[in-house]
Short mmCIF file of C-alpha atoms in Angstrom, two decimals:
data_model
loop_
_atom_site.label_atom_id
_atom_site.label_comp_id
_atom_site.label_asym_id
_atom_site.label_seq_id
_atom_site.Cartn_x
_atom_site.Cartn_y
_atom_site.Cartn_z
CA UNK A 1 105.37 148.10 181.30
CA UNK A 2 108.47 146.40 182.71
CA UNK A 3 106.63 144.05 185.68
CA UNK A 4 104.67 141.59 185.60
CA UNK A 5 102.88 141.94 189.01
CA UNK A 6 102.69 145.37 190.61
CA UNK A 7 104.14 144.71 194.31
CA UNK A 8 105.02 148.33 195.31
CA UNK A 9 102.38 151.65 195.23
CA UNK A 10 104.39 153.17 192.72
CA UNK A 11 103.61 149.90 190.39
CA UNK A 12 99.68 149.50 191.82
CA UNK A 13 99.49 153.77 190.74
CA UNK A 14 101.27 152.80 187.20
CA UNK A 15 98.91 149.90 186.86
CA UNK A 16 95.87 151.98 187.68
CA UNK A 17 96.86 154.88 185.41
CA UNK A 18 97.22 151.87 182.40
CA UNK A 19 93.78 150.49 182.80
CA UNK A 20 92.50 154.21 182.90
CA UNK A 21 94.53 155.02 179.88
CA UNK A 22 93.14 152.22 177.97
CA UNK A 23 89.55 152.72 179.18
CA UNK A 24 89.88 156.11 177.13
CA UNK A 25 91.28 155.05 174.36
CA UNK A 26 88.47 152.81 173.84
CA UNK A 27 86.04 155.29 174.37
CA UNK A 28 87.10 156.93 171.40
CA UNK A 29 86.16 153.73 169.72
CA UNK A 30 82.97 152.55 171.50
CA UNK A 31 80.37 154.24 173.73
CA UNK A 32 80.01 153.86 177.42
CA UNK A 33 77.35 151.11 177.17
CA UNK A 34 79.57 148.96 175.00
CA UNK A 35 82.82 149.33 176.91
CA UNK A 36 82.92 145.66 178.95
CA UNK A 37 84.97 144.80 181.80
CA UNK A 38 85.92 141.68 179.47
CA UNK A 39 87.10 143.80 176.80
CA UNK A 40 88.79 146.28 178.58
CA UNK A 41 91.09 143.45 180.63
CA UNK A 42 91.95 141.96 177.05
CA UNK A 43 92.65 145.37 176.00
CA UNK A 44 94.97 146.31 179.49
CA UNK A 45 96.10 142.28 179.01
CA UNK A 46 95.09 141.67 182.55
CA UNK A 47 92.83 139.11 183.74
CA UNK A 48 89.35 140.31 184.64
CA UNK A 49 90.13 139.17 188.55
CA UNK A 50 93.51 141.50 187.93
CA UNK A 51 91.62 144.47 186.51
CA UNK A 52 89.25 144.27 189.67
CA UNK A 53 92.18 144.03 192.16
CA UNK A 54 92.57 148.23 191.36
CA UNK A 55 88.80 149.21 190.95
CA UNK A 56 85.87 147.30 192.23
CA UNK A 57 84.04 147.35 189.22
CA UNK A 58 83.76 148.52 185.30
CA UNK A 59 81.18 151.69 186.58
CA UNK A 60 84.65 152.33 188.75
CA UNK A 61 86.50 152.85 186.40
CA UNK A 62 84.28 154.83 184.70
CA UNK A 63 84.08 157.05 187.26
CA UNK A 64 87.40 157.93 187.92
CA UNK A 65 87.76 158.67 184.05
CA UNK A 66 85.07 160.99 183.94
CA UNK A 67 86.58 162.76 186.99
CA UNK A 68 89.99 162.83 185.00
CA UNK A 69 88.12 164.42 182.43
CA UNK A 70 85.82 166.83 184.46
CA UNK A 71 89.13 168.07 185.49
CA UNK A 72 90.76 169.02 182.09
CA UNK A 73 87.60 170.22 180.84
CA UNK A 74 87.81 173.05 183.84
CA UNK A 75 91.05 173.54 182.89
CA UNK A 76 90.45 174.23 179.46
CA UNK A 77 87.57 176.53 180.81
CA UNK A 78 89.79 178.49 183.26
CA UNK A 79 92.56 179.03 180.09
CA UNK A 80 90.49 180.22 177.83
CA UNK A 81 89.56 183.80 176.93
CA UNK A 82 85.95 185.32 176.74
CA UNK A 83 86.38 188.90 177.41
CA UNK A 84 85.20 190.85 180.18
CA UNK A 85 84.07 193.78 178.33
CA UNK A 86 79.83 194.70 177.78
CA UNK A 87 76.89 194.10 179.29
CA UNK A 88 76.55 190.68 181.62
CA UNK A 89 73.72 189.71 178.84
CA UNK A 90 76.67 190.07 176.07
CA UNK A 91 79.19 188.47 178.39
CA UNK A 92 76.58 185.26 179.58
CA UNK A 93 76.18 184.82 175.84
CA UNK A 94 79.46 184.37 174.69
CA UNK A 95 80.10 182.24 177.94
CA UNK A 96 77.32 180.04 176.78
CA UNK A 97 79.28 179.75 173.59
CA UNK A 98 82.33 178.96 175.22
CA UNK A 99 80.49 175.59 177.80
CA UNK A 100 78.96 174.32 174.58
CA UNK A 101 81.86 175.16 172.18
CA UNK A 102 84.20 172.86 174.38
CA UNK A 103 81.49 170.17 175.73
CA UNK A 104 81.57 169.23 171.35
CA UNK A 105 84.89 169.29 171.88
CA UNK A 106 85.00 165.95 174.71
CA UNK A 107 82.62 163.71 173.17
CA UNK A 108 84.47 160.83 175.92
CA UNK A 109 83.05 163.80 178.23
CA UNK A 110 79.61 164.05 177.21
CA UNK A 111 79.08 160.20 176.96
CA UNK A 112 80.01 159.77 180.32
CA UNK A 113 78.44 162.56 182.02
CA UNK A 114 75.18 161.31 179.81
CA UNK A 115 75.62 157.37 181.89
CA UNK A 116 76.59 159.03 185.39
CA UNK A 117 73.31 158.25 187.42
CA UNK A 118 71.84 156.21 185.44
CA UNK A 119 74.41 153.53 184.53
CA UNK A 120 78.02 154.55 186.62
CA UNK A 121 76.82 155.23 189.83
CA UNK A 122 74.71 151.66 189.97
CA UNK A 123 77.57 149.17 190.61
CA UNK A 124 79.64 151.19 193.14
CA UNK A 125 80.42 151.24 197.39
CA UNK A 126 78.88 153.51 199.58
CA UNK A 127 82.67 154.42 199.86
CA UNK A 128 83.17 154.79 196.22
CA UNK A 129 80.31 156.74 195.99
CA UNK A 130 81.37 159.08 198.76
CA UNK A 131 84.69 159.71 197.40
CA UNK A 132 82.71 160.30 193.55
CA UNK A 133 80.56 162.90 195.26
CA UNK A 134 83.25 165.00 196.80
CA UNK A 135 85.13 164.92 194.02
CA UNK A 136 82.19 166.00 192.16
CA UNK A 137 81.29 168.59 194.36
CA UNK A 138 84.88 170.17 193.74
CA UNK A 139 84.45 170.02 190.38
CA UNK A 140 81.09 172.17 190.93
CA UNK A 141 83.13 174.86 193.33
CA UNK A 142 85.68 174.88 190.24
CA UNK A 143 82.66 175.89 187.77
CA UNK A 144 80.72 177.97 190.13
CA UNK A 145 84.41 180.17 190.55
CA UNK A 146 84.55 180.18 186.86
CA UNK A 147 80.99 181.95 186.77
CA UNK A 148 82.05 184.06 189.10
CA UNK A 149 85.13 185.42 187.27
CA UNK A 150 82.78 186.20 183.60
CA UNK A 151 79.68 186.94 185.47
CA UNK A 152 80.43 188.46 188.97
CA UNK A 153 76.69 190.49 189.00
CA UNK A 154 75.23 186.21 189.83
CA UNK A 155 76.06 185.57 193.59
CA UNK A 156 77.64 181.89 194.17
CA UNK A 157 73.99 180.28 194.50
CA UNK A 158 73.05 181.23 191.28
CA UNK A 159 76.16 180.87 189.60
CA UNK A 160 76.06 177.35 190.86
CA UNK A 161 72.62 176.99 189.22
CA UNK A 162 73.21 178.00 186.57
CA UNK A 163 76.20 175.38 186.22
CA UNK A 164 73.89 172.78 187.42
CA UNK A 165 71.66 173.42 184.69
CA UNK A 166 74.26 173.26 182.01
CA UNK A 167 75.37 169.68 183.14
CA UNK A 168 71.52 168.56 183.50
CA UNK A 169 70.81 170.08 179.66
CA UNK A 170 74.17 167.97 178.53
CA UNK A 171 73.20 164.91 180.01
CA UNK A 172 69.56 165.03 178.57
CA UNK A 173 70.87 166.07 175.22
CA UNK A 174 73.74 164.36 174.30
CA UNK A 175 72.24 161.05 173.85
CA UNK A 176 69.50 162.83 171.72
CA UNK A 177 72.25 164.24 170.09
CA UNK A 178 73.53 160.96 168.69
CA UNK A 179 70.47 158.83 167.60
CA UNK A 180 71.09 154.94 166.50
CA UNK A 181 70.87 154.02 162.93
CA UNK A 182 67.32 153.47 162.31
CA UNK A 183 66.70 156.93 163.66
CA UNK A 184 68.76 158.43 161.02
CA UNK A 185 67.28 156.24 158.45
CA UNK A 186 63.77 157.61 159.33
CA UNK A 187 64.84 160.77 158.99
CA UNK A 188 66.73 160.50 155.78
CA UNK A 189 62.98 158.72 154.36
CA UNK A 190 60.62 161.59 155.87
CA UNK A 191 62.99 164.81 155.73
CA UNK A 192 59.83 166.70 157.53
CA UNK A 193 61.25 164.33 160.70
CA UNK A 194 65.07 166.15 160.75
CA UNK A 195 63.47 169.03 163.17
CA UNK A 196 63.65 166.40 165.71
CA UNK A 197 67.19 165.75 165.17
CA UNK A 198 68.90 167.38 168.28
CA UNK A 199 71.77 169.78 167.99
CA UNK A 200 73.87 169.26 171.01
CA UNK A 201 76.14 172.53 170.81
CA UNK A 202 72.91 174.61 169.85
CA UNK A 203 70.66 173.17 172.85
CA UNK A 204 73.32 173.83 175.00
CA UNK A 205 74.40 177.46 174.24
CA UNK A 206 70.96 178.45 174.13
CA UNK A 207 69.39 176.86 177.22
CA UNK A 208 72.81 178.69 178.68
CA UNK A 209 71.59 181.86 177.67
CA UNK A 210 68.06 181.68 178.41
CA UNK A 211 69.12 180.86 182.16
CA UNK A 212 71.95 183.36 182.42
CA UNK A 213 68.95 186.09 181.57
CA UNK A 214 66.67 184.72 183.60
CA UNK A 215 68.85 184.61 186.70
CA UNK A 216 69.74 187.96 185.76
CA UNK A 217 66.70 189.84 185.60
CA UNK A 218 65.98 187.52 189.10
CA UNK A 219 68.98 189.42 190.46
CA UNK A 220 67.86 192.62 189.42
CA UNK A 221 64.10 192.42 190.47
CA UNK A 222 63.73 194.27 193.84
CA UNK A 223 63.80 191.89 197.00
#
């Protein structure tokens, strides 16, 4: 980067894109709860006062890099092919496949999603957290249209549950999903222990296709 001190938009939207850059590339290194605001201004070479001149805090950040990644996750989702042939049982399946398939796939993803309310969304503005939200809630239309197009037979309120409960089961699981060290150590000394160990793609997928039957046979039962 050519300038020292960003004095025009076009430098302050350069700048802001940098720190975001970085903040991913250590996430590939680190998990959320590790990734400090000190660390991440040595990283960007910024002072900490410098980083906090483009987003109020480390959670902010955060945020807007799991919205970056929300959005090429749906994009991802919308590109990719799971046939529109058979029954909506056959088709929910292989759509279940195809959420939990891809969630493996963003492990940055996953971790943040995991921290959202209980870590991200604790150090924020009312008007950061407005802003989140919407953004959020577009995000949900986006998923809820993606339903739509594999399972048209679920109206938008289901289909919107149903994506609602996919998120919920990834949050929950993904940290169970990745225990710390000790864990694994107490399950490599008591092997009877490993059907604890969670599966993340497996949990996912198959809490998918529980609900996409259950909201099924819901739609079919007589009102």
């Amino acid at each position: 980067m050519s300038f020292q001190r960003a004095r025009t938009d076009e430098q302050r939207g350069e700048r802001r894109r940098q720190i975001l850059a970085t903040a991913a590339a250590m996430l590939t290194e680190v998990p959320v709860a590790d990734l400090t605001l000190t660390a991440l201004s040595r990283r960007v070479c910024l002072a900490k006062a410098n980083v906090l001149r483009y987003f109020e805090s480390r959670e902010a950040v955060l945020l807007d890099l799991l919205e970056a990644e929300v959005a090429e996750w749906i994009t991802e989702l919308e590109s990719a092919e799971v046939g529109g042939d058979g029954s909506a049982r056959e088709r929910g399946d292989r759509l279940a496949a195809l959420l939990a398939s891809s969630l493996v796939r963003r492990p940055v993803l996953c971790d943040l999603i995991s921290a959202q309310s209980t870590v991200l969304e604790r150090n924020i503005s009312a008007e950061t957290a407005l802003r989140h939200k919407r953004a959020v809630h577009g995000y949900l239309q986006g998923l809820v249209r993606l339903t739509a197009r594999h399972l048209p037979e679920l109206g938008d309120e289901d289909a919107a549950a149903l994506m609602q409960t996919v998120m919920l089961i990834a949050v929950a699981a993904w940290p169970g999903s990745r225990p710390p060290q000790a864990v694994l150590d107490a399950y490599a000394a008591d092997p009877a222990l490993a059907v604890m160990c969670v599966d993340f793609a497996d949990v996912v997928r198959r809490t998918t296709e529980v609900t996409v039957s259950g909201l099924l046979a819901r739609e079919q039962r007589p009102r």
